[in-house]
Tab-separated table of C-alpha atoms in Angstrom:
chain	number	residue	atom	x	y	z
A	8	MET	CA	111.693	100.986	112.970
A	9	ARG	CA	109.326	100.771	115.946
A	10	VAL	CA	105.958	102.490	115.892
A	11	ALA	CA	103.553	103.090	118.779
A	12	ASP	CA	100.001	103.994	117.770
A	13	GLY	CA	97.728	104.836	120.682
A	14	VAL	CA	98.907	101.871	122.749
A	15	GLY	CA	97.201	101.498	126.111
A	16	LEU	CA	94.519	104.113	125.540
A	17	THR	CA	91.825	101.458	125.077
A	18	GLU	CA	92.187	100.616	128.750
A	19	VAL	CA	91.493	104.238	129.671
A	20	ALA	CA	88.442	104.257	127.414
A	21	ALA	CA	87.202	101.110	129.098
A	22	ARG	CA	87.611	102.598	132.558
A	23	GLU	CA	85.668	105.684	131.509
A	24	ARG	CA	82.756	103.431	130.580
A	25	GLY	CA	82.801	101.501	133.846
A	26	ILE	CA	84.375	98.368	132.378
A	27	ASP	CA	86.182	96.067	134.814
A	28	VAL	CA	89.707	96.671	133.572
A	29	ARG	CA	91.179	94.722	136.491
A	30	ALA	CA	89.544	91.579	135.167
A	31	ALA	CA	90.667	92.379	131.649
A	32	THR	CA	94.305	92.542	132.715
A	33	GLY	CA	94.226	89.791	135.333
A	34	ASP	CA	95.079	86.101	135.230
A	35	LEU	CA	92.037	84.881	133.339
A	36	GLY	CA	94.107	83.949	130.305
A	37	THR	CA	94.371	85.549	126.884
A	38	HIS	CA	92.064	88.539	126.695
A	39	ASP	CA	90.738	90.822	124.029
A	40	LEU	CA	89.454	94.323	124.521
A	41	ILE	CA	86.371	94.545	122.348
A	42	ALA	CA	85.538	97.980	121.027
A	43	GLY	CA	82.713	99.039	118.780
A	44	LYS	CA	81.553	102.518	117.938
A	45	ALA	CA	78.454	103.785	116.161
A	46	GLY	CA	78.089	107.517	116.373
A	47	PRO	CA	77.167	108.625	119.887
A	48	ILE	CA	76.925	105.095	121.260
A	49	GLY	CA	80.665	104.470	121.613
A	50	LEU	CA	80.338	100.903	122.893
A	51	VAL	CA	83.333	99.397	124.650
A	52	ALA	CA	83.114	96.016	126.349
A	53	THR	CA	85.683	93.659	127.773
A	54	VAL	CA	85.644	89.913	127.190
A	55	HIS	CA	88.086	87.074	127.673
A	56	ARG	CA	88.948	84.273	125.285
A	57	GLY	CA	89.896	80.754	126.202
A	58	ASP	CA	92.216	78.630	124.097
A	59	ASP	CA	89.247	77.548	121.986
A	60	GLY	CA	88.498	81.145	121.017
A	61	ARG	CA	85.271	81.357	123.016
A	62	ARG	CA	84.418	84.062	125.498
A	63	ARG	CA	85.381	83.561	129.096
A	64	GLY	CA	83.610	85.361	131.890
A	65	ASP	CA	81.947	85.023	135.250
A	66	GLU	CA	78.967	83.257	133.706
A	67	GLY	CA	80.986	80.718	131.741
A	68	PHE	CA	81.738	80.457	128.048
A	69	GLN	CA	79.553	81.977	125.390
A	70	PRO	CA	80.127	82.466	121.653
A	71	VAL	CA	81.737	85.697	120.521
A	72	GLY	CA	79.220	87.773	118.618
A	73	PRO	CA	77.490	91.137	118.342
A	74	ALA	CA	76.979	93.022	121.585
A	75	PRO	CA	73.706	94.812	122.439
A	76	VAL	CA	73.804	98.525	123.166
A	77	ASP	CA	71.055	100.526	124.837
A	78	GLN	CA	70.596	104.133	123.852
A	79	CYS	CA	67.892	106.586	124.892
A	80	ARG	CA	66.396	108.599	122.085
A	81	GLY	CA	63.965	111.081	123.556
A	82	ASP	CA	61.321	109.133	125.458
A	83	GLU	CA	62.077	105.955	123.558
A	84	ALA	CA	64.612	103.339	124.604
A	85	VAL	CA	66.259	101.742	121.583
A	86	GLN	CA	68.490	98.687	121.580
A	87	PHE	CA	71.122	98.347	118.874
A	88	VAL	CA	73.125	95.244	118.086
A	89	GLU	CA	76.623	96.190	117.061
A	90	PRO	CA	79.375	93.958	115.670
A	91	VAL	CA	82.401	93.874	117.923
A	92	VAL	CA	86.010	94.302	116.833
A	93	PRO	CA	88.845	92.724	118.836
A	94	VAL	CA	91.567	95.199	119.813
A	95	THR	CA	94.785	93.878	121.310
A	96	GLY	CA	97.812	95.857	122.436
A	97	GLN	CA	101.113	94.611	121.062
A	98	ARG	CA	103.123	96.745	123.472
A	99	PRO	CA	102.466	98.398	126.847
A	100	ILE	CA	102.065	102.161	126.907
A	101	GLU	CA	105.592	102.518	128.297
A	102	PHE	CA	106.878	101.503	124.858
A	103	VAL	CA	106.317	105.061	123.627
A	104	THR	CA	109.707	106.010	125.042
A	105	GLU	CA	111.401	103.483	122.722
A	106	ALA	CA	109.373	104.156	119.577
A	107	ASP	CA	110.857	106.009	116.633
A	108	VAL	CA	107.404	107.205	115.593
A	109	VAL	CA	104.459	107.989	117.867
A	110	LEU	CA	101.072	108.748	116.303
A	111	ILE	CA	98.293	109.934	118.609
A	112	GLY	CA	94.819	109.175	117.333
A	113	SER	CA	91.457	110.740	117.997
A	114	GLY	CA	88.303	109.755	119.839
A	115	VAL	CA	85.234	110.916	121.712
A	116	LYS	CA	87.046	110.632	125.059
A	117	THR	CA	90.146	112.665	124.200
A	118	ARG	CA	89.194	115.488	126.568
A	119	ASP	CA	88.900	112.984	129.392
A	120	VAL	CA	92.271	111.520	128.469
A	121	VAL	CA	94.043	114.903	128.551
A	122	ALA	CA	92.486	115.588	131.960
A	123	ASP	CA	94.206	112.483	133.348
A	124	ASP	CA	97.569	113.700	134.649
A	125	ARG	CA	98.617	110.164	135.557
A	126	LEU	CA	98.164	109.002	131.988
A	127	LEU	CA	99.894	112.032	130.502
A	128	SER	CA	102.863	111.434	132.779
A	129	MET	CA	103.280	108.080	131.032
A	130	LEU	CA	103.884	109.824	127.694
A	131	PRO	CA	107.340	111.430	127.997
A	132	LEU	CA	107.654	112.042	124.269
A	133	ASP	CA	110.853	113.508	122.854
A	134	PRO	CA	110.560	115.399	119.534
A	135	GLY	CA	114.338	115.669	119.524
A	136	ARG	CA	114.626	112.000	118.555
A	137	GLN	CA	111.067	110.866	117.740
A	138	LEU	CA	108.645	111.677	114.955
A	139	ILE	CA	105.397	112.655	116.688
A	140	GLY	CA	102.086	113.073	114.904
A	141	SER	CA	98.475	113.660	115.847
A	142	GLN	CA	95.183	113.056	114.090
A	143	CYS	CA	92.211	115.351	114.770
A	144	SER	CA	91.649	115.642	118.552
A	145	GLY	CA	95.063	114.084	119.144
A	146	ALA	CA	96.317	117.679	118.876
A	147	LEU	CA	94.851	118.187	122.354
A	148	VAL	CA	97.281	115.607	123.696
A	149	LEU	CA	100.232	117.371	122.086
A	150	ALA	CA	99.067	120.663	123.579
A	151	ARG	CA	98.664	119.236	127.085
A	152	LEU	CA	102.080	117.594	126.858
A	153	GLY	CA	103.589	121.003	126.150
A	154	LEU	CA	105.113	119.907	122.851
A	155	LEU	CA	103.704	122.595	120.580
A	156	GLY	CA	105.142	125.881	121.826
A	157	ASP	CA	103.950	128.484	119.319
A	158	MET	CA	103.378	125.900	116.599
A	159	PRO	CA	99.937	126.083	114.933
A	160	VAL	CA	98.089	122.810	114.390
A	161	CYS	CA	95.521	121.089	112.243
A	162	THR	CA	92.531	119.369	113.785
A	163	ASP	CA	88.952	118.464	112.911
A	164	ARG	CA	86.131	120.997	113.081
A	165	THR	CA	84.533	119.394	116.137
A	166	SER	CA	87.762	119.490	118.124
A	167	ARG	CA	88.787	122.961	116.997
A	168	PRO	CA	87.206	124.994	119.833
A	169	PHE	CA	88.714	122.707	122.462
A	170	VAL	CA	92.163	122.970	120.907
A	171	GLU	CA	91.847	126.758	120.667
A	172	ALA	CA	90.877	126.831	124.347
A	173	GLU	CA	94.416	125.570	125.019
A	174	ASN	CA	95.719	128.793	123.404
A	175	VAL	CA	96.803	126.910	120.284
A	176	ARG	CA	96.234	128.437	116.847
A	177	VAL	CA	94.319	126.153	114.489
A	178	LEU	CA	94.941	126.338	110.764
A	179	ASP	CA	92.317	125.976	108.048
A	180	ALA	CA	94.396	123.245	106.478
A	181	PRO	CA	94.514	119.432	106.513
A	182	PHE	CA	98.171	119.045	107.461
A	183	HIS	CA	100.968	120.992	109.110
A	184	ALA	CA	104.368	119.964	110.407
A	185	ARG	CA	107.290	121.684	112.037
A	186	GLY	CA	110.451	119.756	112.654
A	187	ASN	CA	109.576	116.352	114.070
A	188	ILE	CA	105.968	117.176	114.973
A	189	ALA	CA	103.046	116.939	112.564
A	190	THR	CA	99.280	117.353	112.907
A	191	ALA	CA	96.455	116.357	110.580
A	192	GLY	CA	92.850	117.551	110.605
A	193	GLY	CA	89.955	115.465	109.318
A	194	CYS	CA	89.791	111.676	109.089
A	195	LEU	CA	90.818	111.509	105.447
A	196	ALA	CA	93.837	113.704	106.214
A	197	SER	CA	95.405	110.605	107.770
A	198	GLN	CA	96.885	109.913	104.331
A	199	TYR	CA	98.986	113.061	104.681
A	200	LEU	CA	100.203	112.062	108.125
A	201	ALA	CA	101.155	108.659	106.713
A	202	THR	CA	102.892	110.284	103.745
A	203	TRP	CA	104.911	112.475	106.102
A	204	VAL	CA	105.983	109.539	108.284
A	205	ILE	CA	106.982	107.353	105.338
A	206	THR	CA	108.846	110.185	103.638
A	207	ARG	CA	110.748	111.077	106.794
A	208	THR	CA	111.658	107.484	107.634
A	209	LEU	CA	111.964	105.649	104.313
A	210	GLY	CA	112.179	108.382	101.707
A	211	GLU	CA	110.048	109.906	98.989
A	212	ALA	CA	110.257	106.896	96.668
A	213	ALA	CA	108.756	104.663	99.350
A	214	ALA	CA	105.959	107.169	99.987
A	215	GLN	CA	105.167	107.343	96.278
A	216	ALA	CA	105.032	103.551	96.051
A	217	VAL	CA	102.663	103.242	99.006
A	218	LEU	CA	100.364	105.995	97.760
A	219	ASP	CA	100.293	104.513	94.272
A	220	TYR	CA	99.368	101.115	95.715
A	221	VAL	CA	96.415	102.354	97.785
A	222	ALA	CA	95.128	104.984	95.335
A	223	PRO	CA	91.701	104.564	93.718
A	224	VAL	CA	92.017	102.933	90.327
A	225	GLY	CA	92.434	105.524	87.621
A	226	GLU	CA	93.459	108.207	90.130
A	227	ASN	CA	96.967	107.013	90.923
A	228	ASP	CA	98.945	109.941	89.595
A	229	GLU	CA	96.698	112.621	91.053
A	230	THR	CA	96.542	110.839	94.439
A	231	VAL	CA	100.337	110.695	94.669
A	232	GLU	CA	100.748	114.286	93.503
A	233	ARG	CA	98.096	115.621	95.879
A	234	ALA	CA	99.422	113.854	98.984
A	235	LEU	CA	103.038	114.790	98.335
A	236	GLY	CA	101.985	118.341	97.522
A	237	VAL	CA	100.019	118.758	100.751
A	238	VAL	CA	102.904	117.432	102.822
A	239	HIS	CA	105.347	119.658	100.933
A	240	ARG	CA	103.279	122.786	101.565
A	241	GLY	CA	102.467	121.827	105.142
A	242	SER	CA	105.992	121.051	106.263
A	243	GLY	CA	108.398	122.709	103.869
A	244	LEU	CA	109.972	119.351	103.062
A	245	THR	CA	111.888	119.181	99.810
A	246	LEU	CA	110.249	116.095	98.386
A	247	ARG	CA	111.438	116.362	94.812
């Protein structure tokens, strides 16, 4: 089974922040897209790594470490130092046409992403043969791609008014699925999206095993029952 999870969207996020994406994808050797996020800061920076694992840039090599972020707070300028997390794409964005499962994540730049017709044209998703899911503001992408029809969705409270502005009905629920499309609302609702994908691809027994493995100690049974129950109610799947 092949899964695409937001591949290629980091490049868009970098462009939105004025990062030199051309350099990041050029011939400077192995590169990492470094992304860090702390509330409204949303730091994204691009660096390159040489074979020795050190940064590579116009000013030579420098050790990989926390990146400074400037943020204005009222009349005061505050500098934060934020740890960076390397993000590498295993597949180009065109891989979404081959994937059996496509999960669209969420982020502070989703509205900018859905306004990019060029990018959306690179996502010819097919719910006839693919399982397609969205998390929080990812529902906006499904709406702009015209995949929802009259299907209601789940999204987070912050994204709700923007999703409703697309003439999509938003449910007061953490998870809803119809056919091969599912939506989840709220970060912790990702467990229901995962449960749905595993159940649809590998079966209920596999979903139970995964949930039992990751459940908080002492809460195994109730975690499994709750997740399967939410997916059952939200999709009409016969899980038992």
